[in-house]
CSV table of C-alpha atoms and ligand atoms in Angstrom, one decimal:
chain,number,residue,atom,x,y,z
A,1,MET,CA,122.0,-150.2,-151.0
A,2,GLU,CA,124.5,-152.7,-149.2
A,3,LYS,CA,123.8,-154.4,-145.4
A,4,THR,CA,126.1,-153.3,-142.7
A,5,GLY,CA,124.6,-155.0,-139.7
A,6,VAL,CA,121.6,-156.0,-138.1
A,7,LEU,CA,120.4,-153.3,-136.3
A,8,TYR,CA,117.0,-155.3,-134.8
A,9,ALA,CA,115.5,-158.6,-135.7
A,10,GLY,CA,112.0,-158.6,-134.5
A,11,LYS,CA,109.0,-161.4,-134.9
A,12,ALA,CA,108.4,-160.7,-138.4
A,13,LYS,CA,111.1,-158.8,-139.4
A,14,THR,CA,114.8,-157.7,-139.1
A,15,VAL,CA,116.4,-154.2,-139.5
A,16,HIS,CA,119.6,-153.7,-141.6
A,17,THR,CA,121.6,-150.3,-141.4
A,18,THR,CA,123.6,-149.7,-144.0
A,19,ALA,CA,126.7,-147.2,-144.9
A,20,ASP,CA,123.9,-144.2,-144.7
A,21,ARG,CA,123.0,-143.6,-141.2
A,22,ASP,CA,119.9,-142.2,-142.6
A,23,LEU,CA,118.4,-145.2,-144.7
A,24,MET,CA,117.8,-149.1,-143.2
A,25,VAL,CA,117.0,-152.0,-144.9
A,26,LEU,CA,113.7,-153.5,-143.4
A,27,GLU,CA,113.8,-157.3,-144.4
A,28,PHE,CA,110.3,-159.3,-144.4
A,29,ARG,CA,110.8,-162.7,-143.0
A,30,ASN,CA,108.3,-165.8,-143.7
A,31,ASP,CA,108.0,-165.9,-139.3
A,32,THR,CA,104.1,-165.3,-138.5
A,33,SER,CA,103.8,-164.8,-134.6
A,34,ALA,CA,100.8,-164.8,-132.5
A,35,PHE,CA,100.0,-164.6,-128.8
A,36,ASP,CA,103.3,-162.2,-128.0
A,37,GLY,CA,105.7,-164.6,-129.8
A,38,GLU,CA,104.2,-167.8,-128.2
A,39,ARG,CA,103.6,-168.8,-131.2
A,40,ILE,CA,105.8,-168.5,-134.3
A,41,GLU,CA,105.8,-170.5,-137.6
A,42,GLN,CA,107.0,-170.0,-140.9
A,43,LEU,CA,104.5,-169.3,-143.8
A,44,ALA,CA,105.9,-169.6,-147.3
A,45,ASN,CA,106.0,-166.5,-149.1
A,46,LYS,CA,104.5,-164.9,-146.8
A,47,GLY,CA,107.8,-162.1,-146.2
A,48,ARG,CA,107.6,-161.5,-150.0
A,49,VAL,CA,103.6,-160.8,-149.9
A,50,ASN,CA,104.2,-158.5,-147.3
A,51,ASN,CA,106.8,-156.3,-148.4
A,52,LEU,CA,105.2,-156.0,-151.7
A,53,PHE,CA,102.0,-155.2,-149.9
A,54,ASN,CA,103.5,-152.6,-147.6
A,55,ALA,CA,105.5,-151.1,-150.8
A,56,PHE,CA,101.9,-150.6,-152.0
A,57,VAL,CA,100.2,-149.3,-149.2
A,58,MET,CA,103.1,-146.9,-148.1
A,59,GLN,CA,102.9,-145.2,-152.0
A,60,LYS,CA,99.2,-145.0,-151.7
A,61,LEU,CA,99.6,-143.0,-148.6
A,62,GLN,CA,102.3,-141.0,-149.7
A,63,GLY,CA,100.1,-139.9,-152.6
A,64,ALA,CA,97.4,-138.5,-150.3
A,65,GLY,CA,100.3,-136.5,-148.3
A,66,ILE,CA,100.9,-138.6,-145.6
A,67,GLU,CA,104.7,-139.0,-145.1
A,68,THR,CA,106.2,-142.3,-144.8
A,69,HIS,CA,109.6,-143.6,-143.9
A,70,PHE,CA,109.4,-145.9,-147.4
A,71,VAL,CA,111.8,-145.3,-150.2
A,72,LYS,CA,111.4,-148.4,-152.3
A,73,THR,CA,111.7,-151.6,-152.6
A,74,LEU,CA,115.2,-153.1,-153.0
A,75,SER,CA,113.8,-156.9,-153.4
A,76,ASP,CA,111.3,-159.7,-153.2
A,77,HIS,CA,111.8,-159.2,-149.1
A,78,GLU,CA,113.7,-156.1,-148.8
A,79,SER,CA,112.4,-152.7,-148.8
A,80,LEU,CA,114.7,-149.4,-148.0
A,81,VAL,CA,113.6,-147.0,-145.9
A,82,ARG,CA,114.8,-144.0,-143.4
A,83,ASN,CA,115.8,-144.2,-140.4
A,84,LEU,CA,113.3,-142.7,-138.4
A,85,LYS,CA,113.9,-142.5,-134.1
A,86,MET,CA,110.4,-144.4,-133.0
A,87,LEU,CA,108.4,-143.2,-130.7
A,88,PRO,CA,107.6,-146.3,-128.7
A,89,VAL,CA,103.5,-146.8,-128.8
A,90,GLU,CA,101.8,-148.4,-131.1
A,91,CYS,CA,98.2,-147.0,-132.6
A,92,VAL,CA,95.2,-148.7,-133.2
A,93,VAL,CA,92.0,-147.2,-134.5
A,94,ARG,CA,89.0,-149.1,-134.7
A,95,ASN,CA,86.2,-149.0,-137.4
A,96,ARG,CA,84.3,-152.4,-135.9
A,97,ALA,CA,84.6,-154.4,-132.7
A,98,ALA,CA,87.4,-156.9,-132.6
A,99,GLY,CA,90.0,-158.4,-130.8
A,100,SER,CA,91.3,-157.3,-127.3
A,101,LEU,CA,88.4,-154.8,-127.7
A,102,VAL,CA,85.9,-157.4,-127.4
A,103,ARG,CA,88.1,-158.9,-124.6
A,104,ARG,CA,88.1,-156.5,-122.6
A,105,LEU,CA,84.5,-154.6,-123.2
A,106,GLY,CA,83.0,-157.5,-123.6
A,107,VAL,CA,81.0,-155.9,-126.9
A,108,GLU,CA,79.5,-157.6,-129.7
A,109,GLU,CA,82.4,-158.7,-132.9
A,110,GLY,CA,81.6,-156.8,-135.5
A,111,GLN,CA,79.8,-153.9,-133.8
A,112,GLU,CA,80.3,-150.4,-135.9
A,113,LEU,CA,82.0,-147.7,-133.9
A,114,ASN,CA,80.7,-144.7,-134.8
A,115,PRO,CA,83.3,-142.4,-133.9
A,116,PRO,CA,85.9,-144.8,-134.4
A,117,ILE,CA,87.8,-145.5,-131.5
A,118,PHE,CA,91.7,-144.3,-130.9
A,119,GLU,CA,94.1,-146.4,-128.5
A,120,PHE,CA,97.8,-146.0,-127.7
A,121,PHE,CA,99.4,-149.2,-126.7
A,122,LEU,CA,102.9,-149.0,-125.1
A,123,LYS,CA,105.7,-151.3,-126.8
A,124,ASN,CA,107.1,-153.2,-124.4
A,125,ASP,CA,107.1,-157.4,-124.8
A,126,ALA,CA,107.6,-158.3,-121.4
A,127,LEU,CA,104.9,-156.4,-120.1
A,128,HIS,CA,102.6,-157.8,-122.9
A,129,ASP,CA,101.6,-153.7,-124.4
A,130,PRO,CA,99.8,-152.5,-121.8
A,131,MET,CA,97.1,-150.2,-122.9
A,132,VAL,CA,98.2,-146.7,-122.0
A,133,ASN,CA,96.8,-143.1,-122.5
A,134,ASP,CA,97.9,-140.1,-123.5
A,135,PHE,CA,98.7,-138.7,-120.2
A,136,HIS,CA,101.6,-141.8,-119.1
A,137,ILE,CA,103.0,-140.8,-123.0
A,138,GLU,CA,104.0,-137.3,-122.0
A,139,THR,CA,104.4,-137.7,-118.0
A,140,PHE,CA,106.7,-140.5,-118.8
A,141,GLY,CA,108.4,-139.0,-121.8
A,142,TRP,CA,107.7,-141.7,-124.4
A,143,ALA,CA,106.3,-138.3,-126.9
A,144,SER,CA,105.5,-134.9,-126.3
A,145,LYS,CA,102.0,-133.5,-126.0
A,146,ASP,CA,102.3,-132.6,-129.6
A,147,GLN,CA,103.7,-135.5,-131.1
A,148,ILE,CA,101.1,-137.3,-129.5
A,149,ALA,CA,98.6,-134.6,-131.6
A,150,GLN,CA,100.5,-135.6,-134.4
A,151,MET,CA,100.3,-139.5,-134.1
A,152,LYS,CA,96.8,-139.2,-133.7
A,153,ASP,CA,95.7,-136.8,-136.4
A,154,LEU,CA,98.3,-138.9,-139.2
A,155,THR,CA,96.2,-142.6,-137.8
A,156,PHE,CA,92.9,-141.3,-138.8
A,157,LYS,CA,94.4,-139.5,-141.9
A,158,VAL,CA,95.8,-143.1,-142.8
A,159,ASN,CA,91.8,-144.6,-141.7
A,160,GLU,CA,90.2,-142.2,-144.4
A,161,VAL,CA,92.4,-143.3,-147.4
A,162,LEU,CA,92.5,-147.2,-146.4
A,163,LYS,CA,88.6,-147.0,-145.5
A,164,SER,CA,87.7,-145.9,-148.9
A,165,LEU,CA,91.1,-147.7,-150.8
A,166,PHE,CA,90.0,-151.4,-149.1
A,167,GLY,CA,86.5,-150.4,-149.3
A,168,GLN,CA,87.0,-150.1,-153.3
A,169,GLY,CA,88.1,-154.0,-153.1
A,170,ASP,CA,85.0,-155.1,-151.1
A,171,LEU,CA,87.1,-155.3,-147.4
A,172,ILE,CA,86.3,-153.6,-144.1
A,173,LEU,CA,88.7,-152.5,-142.3
A,174,VAL,CA,88.0,-153.8,-139.1
A,175,ASP,CA,91.2,-152.1,-137.4
A,176,TYR,CA,95.0,-151.8,-137.6
A,177,LYS,CA,97.9,-150.4,-135.8
A,178,LEU,CA,100.8,-148.0,-136.4
A,179,GLU,CA,103.5,-146.8,-135.9
A,180,PHE,CA,105.3,-143.5,-135.8
A,181,GLY,CA,108.7,-142.3,-135.6
A,182,VAL,CA,110.6,-138.8,-136.2
A,183,PHE,CA,112.6,-137.5,-138.5
A,184,ASP,CA,114.4,-134.2,-139.1
A,185,GLY,CA,112.1,-133.0,-136.6
A,186,ARG,CA,108.7,-134.2,-137.7
A,187,VAL,CA,106.3,-137.2,-136.9
A,188,ILE,CA,106.6,-139.8,-140.1
A,189,LEU,CA,105.1,-143.1,-140.5
A,190,GLY,CA,107.1,-146.0,-139.9
A,191,ASP,CA,106.9,-149.7,-139.4
A,192,GLU,CA,104.4,-151.2,-141.8
A,193,PHE,CA,101.0,-151.9,-142.9
A,194,SER,CA,100.1,-155.8,-144.0
A,195,PRO,CA,97.2,-157.8,-143.0
A,196,ASP,CA,99.9,-158.4,-140.2
A,197,GLY,CA,99.0,-155.9,-138.3
A,198,CYS,CA,95.2,-154.9,-139.2
A,199,ARG,CA,91.8,-156.7,-139.5
A,200,LEU,CA,90.3,-156.8,-142.8
A,201,TRP,CA,86.8,-159.0,-144.0
A,202,ASP,CA,85.3,-159.3,-146.6
A,203,ALA,CA,82.3,-156.9,-147.2
A,204,LYS,CA,80.1,-159.2,-148.5
A,205,THR,CA,80.8,-162.8,-146.9
A,206,MET,CA,82.3,-160.9,-143.4
A,207,GLU,CA,85.3,-163.7,-143.9
A,208,LYS,CA,88.5,-162.9,-142.1
A,209,MET,CA,90.9,-162.2,-144.6
A,210,ASP,CA,94.1,-161.0,-142.2
A,211,LYS,CA,96.2,-162.8,-139.6
A,212,ASP,CA,93.2,-163.6,-137.5
A,213,ARG,CA,93.3,-166.6,-139.9
A,214,PHE,CA,96.4,-167.3,-138.1
A,215,ARG,CA,95.8,-166.8,-134.6
A,216,GLN,CA,92.5,-168.3,-135.2
A,217,GLY,CA,93.4,-171.6,-137.4
A,218,LEU,CA,91.9,-170.7,-140.1
A,219,GLY,CA,94.2,-172.0,-142.4
A,220,ASN,CA,95.2,-170.1,-145.7
A,221,VAL,CA,96.9,-167.4,-144.4
A,222,VAL,CA,98.9,-165.9,-146.9
A,223,GLU,CA,96.7,-166.9,-149.8
A,224,SER,CA,94.1,-164.6,-148.1
A,225,TYR,CA,96.8,-161.8,-147.8
A,226,MET,CA,97.2,-162.2,-151.7
A,227,GLU,CA,93.7,-162.3,-152.7
A,228,VAL,CA,93.3,-158.8,-150.5
A,229,GLY,CA,96.3,-157.3,-152.2
A,230,ARG,CA,95.3,-158.5,-155.4
A,231,ARG,CA,92.1,-156.5,-154.9
A,232,ILE,CA,93.0,-153.2,-154.1
A,233,GLY,CA,95.7,-153.3,-157.1
A,234,VAL,CA,98.9,-155.2,-155.7
A,235,GLU,CA,100.8,-157.1,-158.2
A,236,PHE,CA,102.4,-159.9,-156.7
B,1,UDP,N1,98.1,-155.3,-133.6
B,1,UDP,C1,99.6,-154.9,-134.2
B,1,UDP,N2,100.5,-155.7,-133.3
B,1,UDP,C2,100.4,-155.9,-131.9
B,1,UDP,C3,99.0,-155.6,-131.3
B,1,UDP,C4,97.7,-155.2,-132.2
B,1,UDP,O1,99.5,-155.1,-135.4
B,1,UDP,O2,101.3,-155.9,-131.5
B,1,UDP,C5,97.0,-154.6,-134.6
B,1,UDP,C6,95.9,-156.3,-134.7
B,1,UDP,O3,96.5,-157.1,-135.9
B,1,UDP,C7,94.9,-155.7,-134.8
B,1,UDP,C8,94.9,-154.4,-134.2
B,1,UDP,O4,96.3,-154.4,-134.1
B,1,UDP,O5,94.5,-155.3,-136.9
B,1,UDP,C9,94.0,-154.2,-132.8
B,1,UDP,O6,94.6,-155.4,-132.2
B,1,UDP,P1,93.8,-156.0,-130.6
B,1,UDP,O7,94.1,-154.5,-129.8
B,1,UDP,O8,92.6,-156.2,-131.0
B,1,UDP,O9,94.9,-156.9,-130.0
B,1,UDP,P2,94.8,-158.8,-130.5
B,1,UDP,O10,93.2,-159.1,-130.6
B,1,UDP,O11,95.5,-158.3,-132.1
B,1,UDP,O12,95.7,-159.2,-129.5
């Protein structure tokens, strides 16, 4: 599938148009950003690792009956996806306390959250992605009541599939962020799922194996992503 132009270049991925308006090419770059793009570095091999990691997870989710935009990988660092009309919110589920939840509420990192916590954030760099709730989303027209319900339902379905997938690899899925879009009137999972957008801890040592290694300067970032991938069956 030929790329015809750049639709959007984000912090870690570039979205390319194709001759088919229903299809796009997602390019996973080596760029890694943290703190709202304040810190950006190139990490060798990360684009390839995240592309293959994402393809594997998206296929697992599809196998579990969760519709995603993923079509197929095109190259080491590119995948073909369906062109969704993205809903401008991020959906976060937390199984353990970490990150902004700990900063915001002063709870202890690692505390188990039962039931898991769901949060919406508005995608808006200038406003630093503020947390919003169902009322903001409906009233400002970012998504309909029904779409909000579908995003929540799908995000929790993903939790069941991925908690078990990572659990088999002796990993704790601490939290993760998903983005959804609309295709043919249906709410479908878009964006990506990789260690850039979730937290994964080794179940025995509690070692961080996700993007917090980059955020906290712990080193071996891509090596950890690959270790996580190998444990769940990704072939790099
Ligand atoms: N996350 C993300 N992109 C964002 C914000 C958060 O992928 O723009 C992910 C993040 O990696 C973590 C989860 O969503 O797995 C919850 O993030 P949190 O709200 O704790 O924010 P952070 O501590 O990452 O600023």
